[in-house]
mmCIF file of C-alpha atoms in Angstrom:
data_model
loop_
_atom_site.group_PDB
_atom_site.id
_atom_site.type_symbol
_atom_site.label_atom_id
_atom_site.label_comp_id
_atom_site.label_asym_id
_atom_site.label_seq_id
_atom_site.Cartn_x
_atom_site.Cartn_y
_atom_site.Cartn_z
ATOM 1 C CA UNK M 198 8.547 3.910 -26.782
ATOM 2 C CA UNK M 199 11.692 5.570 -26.364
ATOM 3 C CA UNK M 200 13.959 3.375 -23.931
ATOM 4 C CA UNK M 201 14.988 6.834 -21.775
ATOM 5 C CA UNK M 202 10.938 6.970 -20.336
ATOM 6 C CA UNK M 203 10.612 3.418 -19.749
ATOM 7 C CA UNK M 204 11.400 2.278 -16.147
ATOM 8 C CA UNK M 205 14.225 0.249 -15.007
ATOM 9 C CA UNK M 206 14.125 -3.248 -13.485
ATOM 10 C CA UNK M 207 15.543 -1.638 -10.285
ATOM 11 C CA UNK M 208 12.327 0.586 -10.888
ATOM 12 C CA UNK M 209 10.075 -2.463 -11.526
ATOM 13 C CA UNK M 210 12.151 -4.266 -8.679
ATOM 14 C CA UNK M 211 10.894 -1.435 -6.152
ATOM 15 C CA UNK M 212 7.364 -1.535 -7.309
ATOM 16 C CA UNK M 213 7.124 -5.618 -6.614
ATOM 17 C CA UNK M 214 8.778 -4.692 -3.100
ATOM 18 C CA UNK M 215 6.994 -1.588 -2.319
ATOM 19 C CA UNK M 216 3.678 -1.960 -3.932
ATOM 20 C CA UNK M 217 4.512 2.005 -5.404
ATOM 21 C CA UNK M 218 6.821 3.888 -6.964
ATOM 22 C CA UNK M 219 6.992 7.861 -6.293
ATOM 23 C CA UNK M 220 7.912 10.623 -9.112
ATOM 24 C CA UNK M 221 8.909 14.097 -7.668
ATOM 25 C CA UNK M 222 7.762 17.020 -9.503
ATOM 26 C CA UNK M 223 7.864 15.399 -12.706
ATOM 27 C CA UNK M 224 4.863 17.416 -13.919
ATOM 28 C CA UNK M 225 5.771 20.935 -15.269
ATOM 29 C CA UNK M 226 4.344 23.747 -13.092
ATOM 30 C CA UNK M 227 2.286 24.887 -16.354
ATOM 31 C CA UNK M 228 0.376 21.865 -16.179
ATOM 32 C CA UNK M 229 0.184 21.339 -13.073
ATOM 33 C CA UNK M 230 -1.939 25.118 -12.622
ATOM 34 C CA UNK M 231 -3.917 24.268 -15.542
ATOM 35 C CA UNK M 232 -5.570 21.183 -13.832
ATOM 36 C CA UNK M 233 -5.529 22.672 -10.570
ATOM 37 C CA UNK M 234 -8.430 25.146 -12.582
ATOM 38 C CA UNK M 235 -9.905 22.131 -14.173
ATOM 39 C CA UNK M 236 -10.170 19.911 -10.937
ATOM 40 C CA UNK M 237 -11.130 23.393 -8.950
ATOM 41 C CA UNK M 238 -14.456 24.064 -11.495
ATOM 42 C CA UNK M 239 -15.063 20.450 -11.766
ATOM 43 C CA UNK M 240 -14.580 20.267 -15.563
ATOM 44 C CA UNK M 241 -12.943 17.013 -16.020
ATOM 45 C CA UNK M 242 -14.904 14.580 -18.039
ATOM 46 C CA UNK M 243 -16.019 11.123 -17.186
ATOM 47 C CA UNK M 244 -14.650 8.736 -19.955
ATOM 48 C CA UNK M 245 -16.600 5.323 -20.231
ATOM 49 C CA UNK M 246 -14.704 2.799 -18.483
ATOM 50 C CA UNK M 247 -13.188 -0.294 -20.257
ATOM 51 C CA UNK M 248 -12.342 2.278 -23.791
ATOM 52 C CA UNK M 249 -9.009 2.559 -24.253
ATOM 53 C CA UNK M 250 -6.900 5.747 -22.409
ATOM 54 C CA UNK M 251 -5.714 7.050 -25.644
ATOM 55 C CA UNK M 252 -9.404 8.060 -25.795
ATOM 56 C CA UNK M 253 -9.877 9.749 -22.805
ATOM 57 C CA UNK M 254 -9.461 13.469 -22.549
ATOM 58 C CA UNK M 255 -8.625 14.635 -25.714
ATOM 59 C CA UNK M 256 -8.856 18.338 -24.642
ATOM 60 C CA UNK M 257 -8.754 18.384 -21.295
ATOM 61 C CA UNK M 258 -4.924 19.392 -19.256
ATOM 62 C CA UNK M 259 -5.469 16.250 -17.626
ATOM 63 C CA UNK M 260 -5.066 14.499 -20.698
ATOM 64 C CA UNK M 261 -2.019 16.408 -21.625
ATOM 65 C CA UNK M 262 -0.454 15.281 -17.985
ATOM 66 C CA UNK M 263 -1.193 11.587 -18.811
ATOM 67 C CA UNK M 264 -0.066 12.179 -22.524
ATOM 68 C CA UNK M 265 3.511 12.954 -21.352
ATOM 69 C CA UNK M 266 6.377 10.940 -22.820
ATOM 70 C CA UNK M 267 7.907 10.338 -19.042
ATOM 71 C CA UNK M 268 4.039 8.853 -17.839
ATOM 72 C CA UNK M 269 3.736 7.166 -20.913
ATOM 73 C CA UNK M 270 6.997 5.080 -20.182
ATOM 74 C CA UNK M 271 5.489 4.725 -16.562
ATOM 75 C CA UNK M 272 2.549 3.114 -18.230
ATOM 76 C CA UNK M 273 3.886 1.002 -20.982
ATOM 77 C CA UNK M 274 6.493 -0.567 -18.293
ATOM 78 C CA UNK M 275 3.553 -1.141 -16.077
ATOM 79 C CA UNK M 276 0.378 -2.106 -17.926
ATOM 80 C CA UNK M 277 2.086 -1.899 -21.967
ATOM 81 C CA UNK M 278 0.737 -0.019 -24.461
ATOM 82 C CA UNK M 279 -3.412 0.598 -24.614
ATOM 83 C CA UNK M 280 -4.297 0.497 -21.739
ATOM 84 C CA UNK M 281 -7.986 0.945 -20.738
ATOM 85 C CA UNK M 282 -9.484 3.588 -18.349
ATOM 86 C CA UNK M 283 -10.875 1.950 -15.734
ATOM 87 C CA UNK M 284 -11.982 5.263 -13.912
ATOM 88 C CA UNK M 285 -10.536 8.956 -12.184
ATOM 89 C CA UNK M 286 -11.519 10.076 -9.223
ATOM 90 C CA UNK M 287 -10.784 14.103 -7.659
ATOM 91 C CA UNK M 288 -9.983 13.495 -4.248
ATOM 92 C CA UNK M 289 -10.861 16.708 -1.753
ATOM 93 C CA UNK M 290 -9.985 17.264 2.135
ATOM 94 C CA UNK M 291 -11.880 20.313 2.671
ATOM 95 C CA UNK M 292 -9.808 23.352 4.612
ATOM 96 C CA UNK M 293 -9.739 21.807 8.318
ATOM 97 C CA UNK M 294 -11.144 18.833 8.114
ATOM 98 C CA UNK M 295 -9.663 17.238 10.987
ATOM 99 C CA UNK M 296 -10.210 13.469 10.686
ATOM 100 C CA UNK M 297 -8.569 11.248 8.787
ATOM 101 C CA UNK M 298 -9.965 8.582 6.057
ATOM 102 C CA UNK M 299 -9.796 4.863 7.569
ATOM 103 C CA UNK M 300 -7.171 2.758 6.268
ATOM 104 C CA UNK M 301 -8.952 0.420 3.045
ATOM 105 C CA UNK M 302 -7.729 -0.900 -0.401
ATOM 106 C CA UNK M 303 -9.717 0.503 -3.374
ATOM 107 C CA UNK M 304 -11.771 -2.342 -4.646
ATOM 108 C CA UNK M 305 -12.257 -5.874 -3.284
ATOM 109 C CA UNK M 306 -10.075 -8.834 -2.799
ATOM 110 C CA UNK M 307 -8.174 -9.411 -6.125
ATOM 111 C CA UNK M 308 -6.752 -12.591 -6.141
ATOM 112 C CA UNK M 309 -4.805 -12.178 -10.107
ATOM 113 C CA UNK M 310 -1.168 -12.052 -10.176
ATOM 114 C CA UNK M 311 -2.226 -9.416 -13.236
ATOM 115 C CA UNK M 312 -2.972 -6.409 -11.849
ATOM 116 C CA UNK M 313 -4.053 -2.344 -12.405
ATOM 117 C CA UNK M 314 -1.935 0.927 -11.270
ATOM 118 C CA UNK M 315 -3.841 3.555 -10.111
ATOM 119 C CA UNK M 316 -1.988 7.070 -10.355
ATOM 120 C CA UNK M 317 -2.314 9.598 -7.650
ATOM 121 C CA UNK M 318 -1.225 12.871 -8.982
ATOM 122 C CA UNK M 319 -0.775 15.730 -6.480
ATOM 123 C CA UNK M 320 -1.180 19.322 -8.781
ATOM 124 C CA UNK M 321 -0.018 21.177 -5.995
ATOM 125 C CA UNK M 322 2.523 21.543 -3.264
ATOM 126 C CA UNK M 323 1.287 19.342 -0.434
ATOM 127 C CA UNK M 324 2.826 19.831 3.199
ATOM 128 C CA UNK M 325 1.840 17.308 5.869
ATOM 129 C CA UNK M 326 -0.350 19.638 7.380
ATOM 130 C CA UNK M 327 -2.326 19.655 4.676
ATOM 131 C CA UNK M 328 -2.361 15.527 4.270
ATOM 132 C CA UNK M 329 -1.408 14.009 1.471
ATOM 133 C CA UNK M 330 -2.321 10.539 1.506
ATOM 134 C CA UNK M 331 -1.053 7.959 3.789
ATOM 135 C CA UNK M 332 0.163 4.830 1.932
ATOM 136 C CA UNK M 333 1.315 1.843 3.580
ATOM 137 C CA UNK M 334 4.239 0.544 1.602
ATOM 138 C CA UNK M 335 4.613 -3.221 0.837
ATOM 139 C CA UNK M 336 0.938 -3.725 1.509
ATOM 140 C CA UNK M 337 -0.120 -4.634 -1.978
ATOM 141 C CA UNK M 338 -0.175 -8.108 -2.083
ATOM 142 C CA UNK M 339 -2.555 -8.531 1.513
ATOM 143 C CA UNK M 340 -5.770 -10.246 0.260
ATOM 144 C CA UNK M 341 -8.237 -7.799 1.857
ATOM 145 C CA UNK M 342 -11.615 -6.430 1.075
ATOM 146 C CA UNK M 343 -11.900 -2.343 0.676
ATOM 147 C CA UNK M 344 -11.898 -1.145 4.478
ATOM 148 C CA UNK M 345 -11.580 -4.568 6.055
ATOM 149 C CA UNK M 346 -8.602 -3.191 7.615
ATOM 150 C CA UNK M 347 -10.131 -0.069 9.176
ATOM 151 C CA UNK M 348 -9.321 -0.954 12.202
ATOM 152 C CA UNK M 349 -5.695 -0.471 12.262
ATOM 153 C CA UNK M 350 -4.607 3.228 12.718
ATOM 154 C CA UNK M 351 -0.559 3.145 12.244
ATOM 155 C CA UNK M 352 2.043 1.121 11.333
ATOM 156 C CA UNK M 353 5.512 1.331 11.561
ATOM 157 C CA UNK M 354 7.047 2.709 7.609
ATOM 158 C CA UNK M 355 3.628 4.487 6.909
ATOM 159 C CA UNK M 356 4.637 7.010 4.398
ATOM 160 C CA UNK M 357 2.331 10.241 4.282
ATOM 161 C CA UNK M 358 2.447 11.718 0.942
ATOM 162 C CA UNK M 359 4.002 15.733 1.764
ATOM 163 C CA UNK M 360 5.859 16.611 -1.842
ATOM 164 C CA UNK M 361 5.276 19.233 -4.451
ATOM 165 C CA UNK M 362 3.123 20.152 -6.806
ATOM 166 C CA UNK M 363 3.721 17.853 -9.793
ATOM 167 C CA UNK M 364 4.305 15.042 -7.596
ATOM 168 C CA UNK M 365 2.796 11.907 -9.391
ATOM 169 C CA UNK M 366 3.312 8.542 -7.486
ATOM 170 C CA UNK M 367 1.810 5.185 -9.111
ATOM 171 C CA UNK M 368 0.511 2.463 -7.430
ATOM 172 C CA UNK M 369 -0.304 -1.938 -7.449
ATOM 173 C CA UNK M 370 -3.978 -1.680 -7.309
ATOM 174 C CA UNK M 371 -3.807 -3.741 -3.812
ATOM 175 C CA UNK M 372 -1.864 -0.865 -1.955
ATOM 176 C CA UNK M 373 -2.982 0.290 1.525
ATOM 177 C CA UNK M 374 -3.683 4.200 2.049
ATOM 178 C CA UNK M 375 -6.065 6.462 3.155
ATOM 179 C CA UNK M 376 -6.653 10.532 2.673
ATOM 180 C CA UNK M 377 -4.935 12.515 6.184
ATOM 181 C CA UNK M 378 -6.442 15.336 7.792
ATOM 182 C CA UNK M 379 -5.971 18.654 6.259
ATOM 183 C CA UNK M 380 -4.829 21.473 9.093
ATOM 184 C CA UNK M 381 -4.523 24.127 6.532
ATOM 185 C CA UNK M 382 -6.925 26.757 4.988
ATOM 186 C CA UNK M 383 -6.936 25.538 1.594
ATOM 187 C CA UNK M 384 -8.689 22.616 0.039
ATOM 188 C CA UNK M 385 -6.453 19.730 -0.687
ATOM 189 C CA UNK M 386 -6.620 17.711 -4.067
ATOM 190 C CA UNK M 387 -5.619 14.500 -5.707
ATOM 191 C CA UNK M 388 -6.329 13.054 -8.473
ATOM 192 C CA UNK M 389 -6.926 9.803 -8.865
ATOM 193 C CA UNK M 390 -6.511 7.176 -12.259
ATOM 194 C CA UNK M 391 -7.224 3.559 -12.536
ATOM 195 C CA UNK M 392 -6.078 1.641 -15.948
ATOM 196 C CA UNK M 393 -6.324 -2.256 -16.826
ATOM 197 C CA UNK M 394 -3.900 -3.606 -18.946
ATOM 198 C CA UNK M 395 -4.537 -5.058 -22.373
ATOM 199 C CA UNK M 396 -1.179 -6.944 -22.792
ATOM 200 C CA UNK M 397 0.219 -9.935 -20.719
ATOM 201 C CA UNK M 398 2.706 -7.888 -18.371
ATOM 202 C CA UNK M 399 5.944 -8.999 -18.993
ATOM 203 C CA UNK M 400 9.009 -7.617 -19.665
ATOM 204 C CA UNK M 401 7.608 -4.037 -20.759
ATOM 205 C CA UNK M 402 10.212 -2.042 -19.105
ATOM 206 C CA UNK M 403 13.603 -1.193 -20.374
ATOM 207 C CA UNK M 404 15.199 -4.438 -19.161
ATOM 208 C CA UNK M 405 18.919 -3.588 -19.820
ATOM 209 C CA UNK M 406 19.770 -4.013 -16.306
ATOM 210 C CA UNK M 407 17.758 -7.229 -15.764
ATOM 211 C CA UNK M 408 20.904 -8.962 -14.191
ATOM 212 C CA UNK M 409 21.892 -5.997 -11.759
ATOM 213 C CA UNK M 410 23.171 -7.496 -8.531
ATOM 214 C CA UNK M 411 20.793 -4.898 -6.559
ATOM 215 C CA UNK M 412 17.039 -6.395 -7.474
ATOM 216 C CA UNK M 413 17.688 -9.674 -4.827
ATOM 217 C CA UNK M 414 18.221 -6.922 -1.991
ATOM 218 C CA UNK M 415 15.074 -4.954 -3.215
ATOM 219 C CA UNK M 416 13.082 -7.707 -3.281
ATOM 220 C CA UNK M 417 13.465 -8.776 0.119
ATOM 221 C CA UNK M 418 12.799 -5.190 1.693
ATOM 222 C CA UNK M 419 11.499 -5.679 5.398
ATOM 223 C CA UNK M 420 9.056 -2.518 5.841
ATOM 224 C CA UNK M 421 8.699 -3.878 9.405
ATOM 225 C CA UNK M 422 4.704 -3.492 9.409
ATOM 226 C CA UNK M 423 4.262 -7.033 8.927
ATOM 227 C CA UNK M 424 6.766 -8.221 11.442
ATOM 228 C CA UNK M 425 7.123 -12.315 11.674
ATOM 229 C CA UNK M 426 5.582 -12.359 7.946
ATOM 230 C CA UNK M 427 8.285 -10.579 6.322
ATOM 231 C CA UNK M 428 9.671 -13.922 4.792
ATOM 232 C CA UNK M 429 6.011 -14.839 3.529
ATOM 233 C CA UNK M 430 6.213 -10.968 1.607
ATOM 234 C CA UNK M 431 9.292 -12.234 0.261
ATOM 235 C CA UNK M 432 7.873 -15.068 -1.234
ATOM 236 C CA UNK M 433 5.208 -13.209 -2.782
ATOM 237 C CA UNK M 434 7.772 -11.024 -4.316
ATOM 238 C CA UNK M 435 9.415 -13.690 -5.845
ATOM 239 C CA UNK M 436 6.439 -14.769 -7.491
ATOM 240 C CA UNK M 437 5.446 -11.546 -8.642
ATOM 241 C CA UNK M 438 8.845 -11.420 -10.402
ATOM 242 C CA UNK M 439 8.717 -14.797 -12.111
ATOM 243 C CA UNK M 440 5.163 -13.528 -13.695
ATOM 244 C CA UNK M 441 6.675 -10.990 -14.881
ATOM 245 C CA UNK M 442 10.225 -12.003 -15.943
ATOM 246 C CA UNK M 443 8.020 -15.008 -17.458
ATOM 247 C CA UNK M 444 11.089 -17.128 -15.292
ATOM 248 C CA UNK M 445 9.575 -19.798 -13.226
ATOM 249 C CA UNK M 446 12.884 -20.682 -11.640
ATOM 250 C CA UNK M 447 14.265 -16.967 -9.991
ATOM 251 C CA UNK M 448 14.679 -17.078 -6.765
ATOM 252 C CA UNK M 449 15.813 -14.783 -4.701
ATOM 253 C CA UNK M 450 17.946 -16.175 -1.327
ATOM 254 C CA UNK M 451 17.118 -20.063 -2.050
ATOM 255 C CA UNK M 452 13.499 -18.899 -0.781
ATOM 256 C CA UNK M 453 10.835 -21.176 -3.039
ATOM 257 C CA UNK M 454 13.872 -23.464 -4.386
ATOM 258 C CA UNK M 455 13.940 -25.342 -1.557
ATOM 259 C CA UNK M 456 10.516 -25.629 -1.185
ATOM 260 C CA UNK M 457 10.062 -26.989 -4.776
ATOM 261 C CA UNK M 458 13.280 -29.518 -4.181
ATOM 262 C CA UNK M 459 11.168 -32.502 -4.531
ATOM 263 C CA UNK M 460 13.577 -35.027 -6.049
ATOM 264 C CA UNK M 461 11.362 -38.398 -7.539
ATOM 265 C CA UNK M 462 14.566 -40.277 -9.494
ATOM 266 C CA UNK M 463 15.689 -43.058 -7.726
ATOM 267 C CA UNK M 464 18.994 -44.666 -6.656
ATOM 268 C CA UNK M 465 19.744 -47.610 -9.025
ATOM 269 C CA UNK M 466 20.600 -51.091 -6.907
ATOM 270 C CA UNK M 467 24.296 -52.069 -6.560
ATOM 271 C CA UNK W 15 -20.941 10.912 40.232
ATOM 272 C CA UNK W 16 -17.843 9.158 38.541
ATOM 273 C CA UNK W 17 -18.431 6.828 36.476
ATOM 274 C CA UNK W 18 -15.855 4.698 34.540
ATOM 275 C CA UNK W 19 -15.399 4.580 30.393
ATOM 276 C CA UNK W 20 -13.720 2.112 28.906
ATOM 277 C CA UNK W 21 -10.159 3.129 26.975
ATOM 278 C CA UNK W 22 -9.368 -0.083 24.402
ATOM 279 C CA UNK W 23 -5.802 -0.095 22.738
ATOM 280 C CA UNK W 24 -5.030 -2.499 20.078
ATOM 281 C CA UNK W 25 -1.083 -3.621 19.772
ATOM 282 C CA UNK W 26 -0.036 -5.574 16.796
ATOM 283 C CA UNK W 27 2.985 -7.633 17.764
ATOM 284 C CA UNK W 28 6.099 -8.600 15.835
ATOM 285 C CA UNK W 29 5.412 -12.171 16.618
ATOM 286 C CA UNK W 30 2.665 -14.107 19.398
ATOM 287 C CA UNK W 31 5.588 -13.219 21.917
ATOM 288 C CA UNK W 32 4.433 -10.140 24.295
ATOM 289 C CA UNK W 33 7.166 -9.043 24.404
ATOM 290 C CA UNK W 34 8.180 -8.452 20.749
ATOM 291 C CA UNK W 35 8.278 -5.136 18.913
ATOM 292 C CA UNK W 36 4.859 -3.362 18.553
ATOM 293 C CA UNK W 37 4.778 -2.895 14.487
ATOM 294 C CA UNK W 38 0.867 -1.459 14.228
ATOM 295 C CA UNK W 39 -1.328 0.138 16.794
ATOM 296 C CA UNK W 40 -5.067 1.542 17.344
ATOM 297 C CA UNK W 41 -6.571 3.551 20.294
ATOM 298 C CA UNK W 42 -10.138 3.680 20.651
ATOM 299 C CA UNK W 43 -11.310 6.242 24.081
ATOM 300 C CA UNK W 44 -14.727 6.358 25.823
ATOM 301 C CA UNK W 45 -13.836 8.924 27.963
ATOM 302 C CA UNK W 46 -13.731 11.149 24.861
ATOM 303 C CA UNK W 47 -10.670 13.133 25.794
ATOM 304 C CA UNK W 48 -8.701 11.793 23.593
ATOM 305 C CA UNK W 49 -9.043 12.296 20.093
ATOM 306 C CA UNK W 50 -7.561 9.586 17.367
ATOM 307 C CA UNK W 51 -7.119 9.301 13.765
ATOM 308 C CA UNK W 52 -5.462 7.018 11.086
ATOM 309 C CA UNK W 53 -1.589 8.035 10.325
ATOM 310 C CA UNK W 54 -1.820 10.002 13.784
ATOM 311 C CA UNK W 55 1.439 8.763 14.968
ATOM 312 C CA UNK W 56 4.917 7.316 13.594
ATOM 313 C CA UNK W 57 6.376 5.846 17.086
ATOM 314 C CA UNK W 58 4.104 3.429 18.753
ATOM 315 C CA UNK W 59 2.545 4.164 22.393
ATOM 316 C CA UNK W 60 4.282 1.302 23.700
ATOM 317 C CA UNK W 61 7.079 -0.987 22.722
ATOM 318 C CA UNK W 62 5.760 -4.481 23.327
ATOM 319 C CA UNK W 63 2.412 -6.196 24.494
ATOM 320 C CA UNK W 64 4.601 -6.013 28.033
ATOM 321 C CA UNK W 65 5.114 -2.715 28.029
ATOM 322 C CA UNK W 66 1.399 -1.496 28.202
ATOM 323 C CA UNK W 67 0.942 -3.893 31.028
ATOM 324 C CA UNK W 68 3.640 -2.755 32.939
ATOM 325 C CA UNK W 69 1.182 0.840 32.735
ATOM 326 C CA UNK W 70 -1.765 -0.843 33.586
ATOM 327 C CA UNK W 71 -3.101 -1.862 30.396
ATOM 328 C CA UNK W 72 -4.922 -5.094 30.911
ATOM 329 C CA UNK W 73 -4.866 -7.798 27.851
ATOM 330 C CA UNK W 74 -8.641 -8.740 27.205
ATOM 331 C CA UNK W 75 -7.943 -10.563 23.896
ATOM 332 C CA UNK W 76 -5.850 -12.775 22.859
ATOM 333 C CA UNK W 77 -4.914 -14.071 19.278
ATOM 334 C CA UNK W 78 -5.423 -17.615 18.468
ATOM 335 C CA UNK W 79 -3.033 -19.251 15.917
ATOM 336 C CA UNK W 80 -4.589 -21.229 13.629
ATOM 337 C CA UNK W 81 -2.536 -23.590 10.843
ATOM 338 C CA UNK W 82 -2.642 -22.682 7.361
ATOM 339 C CA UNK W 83 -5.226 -23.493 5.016
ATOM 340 C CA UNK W 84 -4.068 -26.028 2.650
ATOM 341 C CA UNK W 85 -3.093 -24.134 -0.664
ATOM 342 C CA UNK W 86 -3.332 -20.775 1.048
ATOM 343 C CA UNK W 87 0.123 -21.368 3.094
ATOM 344 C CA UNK W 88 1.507 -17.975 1.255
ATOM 345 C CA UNK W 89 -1.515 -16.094 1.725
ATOM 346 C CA UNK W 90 -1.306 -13.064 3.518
ATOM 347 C CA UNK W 91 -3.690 -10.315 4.907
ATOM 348 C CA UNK W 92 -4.725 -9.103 8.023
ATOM 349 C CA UNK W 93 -2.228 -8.726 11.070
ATOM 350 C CA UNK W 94 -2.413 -11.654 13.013
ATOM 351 C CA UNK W 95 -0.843 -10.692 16.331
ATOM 352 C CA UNK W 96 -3.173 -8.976 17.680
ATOM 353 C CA UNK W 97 -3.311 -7.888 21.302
ATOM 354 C CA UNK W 98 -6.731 -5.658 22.367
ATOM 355 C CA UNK W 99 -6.226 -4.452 25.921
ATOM 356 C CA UNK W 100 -8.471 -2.005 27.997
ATOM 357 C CA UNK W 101 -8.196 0.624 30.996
ATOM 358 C CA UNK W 102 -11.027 1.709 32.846
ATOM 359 C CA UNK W 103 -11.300 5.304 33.846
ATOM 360 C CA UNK W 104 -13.256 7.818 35.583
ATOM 361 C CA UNK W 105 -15.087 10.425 33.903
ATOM 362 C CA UNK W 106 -17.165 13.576 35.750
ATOM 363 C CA UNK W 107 -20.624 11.946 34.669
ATOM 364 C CA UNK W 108 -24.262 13.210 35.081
#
């Protein structure tokens, strides 16, 4: 994997903080109208989930998008090399459909510090009258199950996906979101990609800039939501990055060193 | 005939003080008239708990705090300062 399409610890910093990790336009327009026609006639095969990715799709132009140098580096820094396919979904807000989805994570409660991305890949140019999806940044590591949390409508620092087309944006399997009303004539897509690692996930990224004085102040982002609990995020961070630096001892702020200062040698008598 | 619907709003506080920042909300209306969705709004309605009652909002639940489970100290999920409060208001009925 060529070091240039692997991610960066700031990168992998951000995703531990944020729970997601957004890619403008990186898909070229060709391939972005290609799957648009695929998605559109409903031509995208259903791979068998648990077989490896590398499997999936060998002729399809969403195969091609997820074949791509730059998303392979996404993937290897994420969830390393052979990954499985877990399963795709095409996600459609019909032309004026006016409600939106209720908040929910996908799944159930996943209590492993391991964990799945899910890519949601936006083929086309997506204002906010037409959605996207609402994701709730910093969200990921909230033990809840599916749409346990449907009773909350807004939060302070919900991001609504509006980009363009070739927009992909990759996710912690735990993050909060939900589909937004579509105003506009058109139906809306997304689509949708789960994958499991095979590998223990640590230290897949380019991790050159391991040491850059920047990843403390990532990892204690406040996205505000969450108010009084921000510290409590924090620590969850921080134990997110140990799994994956495989560092028991990083800390960020003094947070958990404190906490594990439990000193047992004793003063020897006079 | 009037009759009176019940309008619930649900303020999620920064911390169990009422007067602390709103940082998530919810509106739920009987009356009808006013329609709600997820991601509807960036700014909350109000700024604190106090706010709303200062409009006439009345608090009908309260949050209780509860301590940590042993071993689950770092756990997080749902919001936990949740405020539900309710107006009543008149509606052209039947």
């Amino acid at each position: 994997m060529a070091p240039e399409h692997l991610l960066t610890s700031k990168q992998m910093a951000q995703f531990a903080a944020d729970g997601l990790l957004r890619f403008d336009e990186l898909i070229p327009a060709e391939l972005n109208q290609a799957v648009y026609a695929e998605i559109g006639k409903n031509s995208v095969p259903r791979p068998t989930a648990g077989r490896p990715l590398s499997e999936a799709w060998p002729d399809s132009a969403v195969g091609r998008v997820f074949r791509l140098p730059q998303v392979q580096g996404i993937i290897h820094s994420l969830v390393g090399p052979d990954p499985l396919y877990d399963h795709h979904a095409v996600h459609t807000v019909g032309p004026h459909h006016e409600q939106g989805q209720i908040w929910h994570a996908d799944a159930i409660i996943d209590t492993r510090m391991h964990f799945d991305i899910q890519f949601m890949y936006f083929c086309h140019d997506t204002p906010r009258e037409m959605g996207g999806t609402m994701l709730l940044p910093g969200s990921h590591y909230r033990r809840i199950s599916e749409t346990d949390i449907g009773r909350y409508q807004n939060f302070l620092g919900q991001a609504a996906t509006t980009c363009k087309g070739g927009t992909l944006i990759v996710v912690h399997h735990g993050i909060w979101h939900c589909a937004q009303p579509n105003h506009t004539d058109q139906m809306r897509y997304m689509f949708k990609l789960r994958l499991n690692p095979t590998v223990r996930q640590l230290r897949l990224w380019n991790t050159e800039d391991l040491e850059d004085p920047a990843i403390p102040g990532i990892l204690s982002a406040n996205h505000r939501w969450y108010g009084n609990e921000v510290r409590l995020e924090i620590v969850n961070r921080i134990k997110f990055w140990r799994f994956l630096m495989g560092d028991e001892k990083y800390d960020v702020h003094y947070w958990l060193s404190r906490l594990e200062n439990m000193p047992e040698n004793r003063l020897r008598a006079a | 005939m009037p009759q009176l619907r019940q309008k619930l709003l649900a303020l999620y506080a920064h911390s169990p003080d009422l007067n602390s920042a709103v940082v998530s909300w919810s509106q739920y209306d009987g009356t009808g008239k006013t329609p709600v969705t997820t991601g509807d709004n960036d700014t909350p309605p109000y700024p604190s708990v106090v706010a709303a009652m200062k409009e006439g909002w009345r608090v009908i639940q309260f949050p209780q705090q509860f301590p940590a489970y042993p071993g689950m100290e770092y756990n997080t999920s749902y919001l936990r300062y949740e405020y539900i409060l309710e107006k009543m208001e008149e509606i052209d009925g039947p």
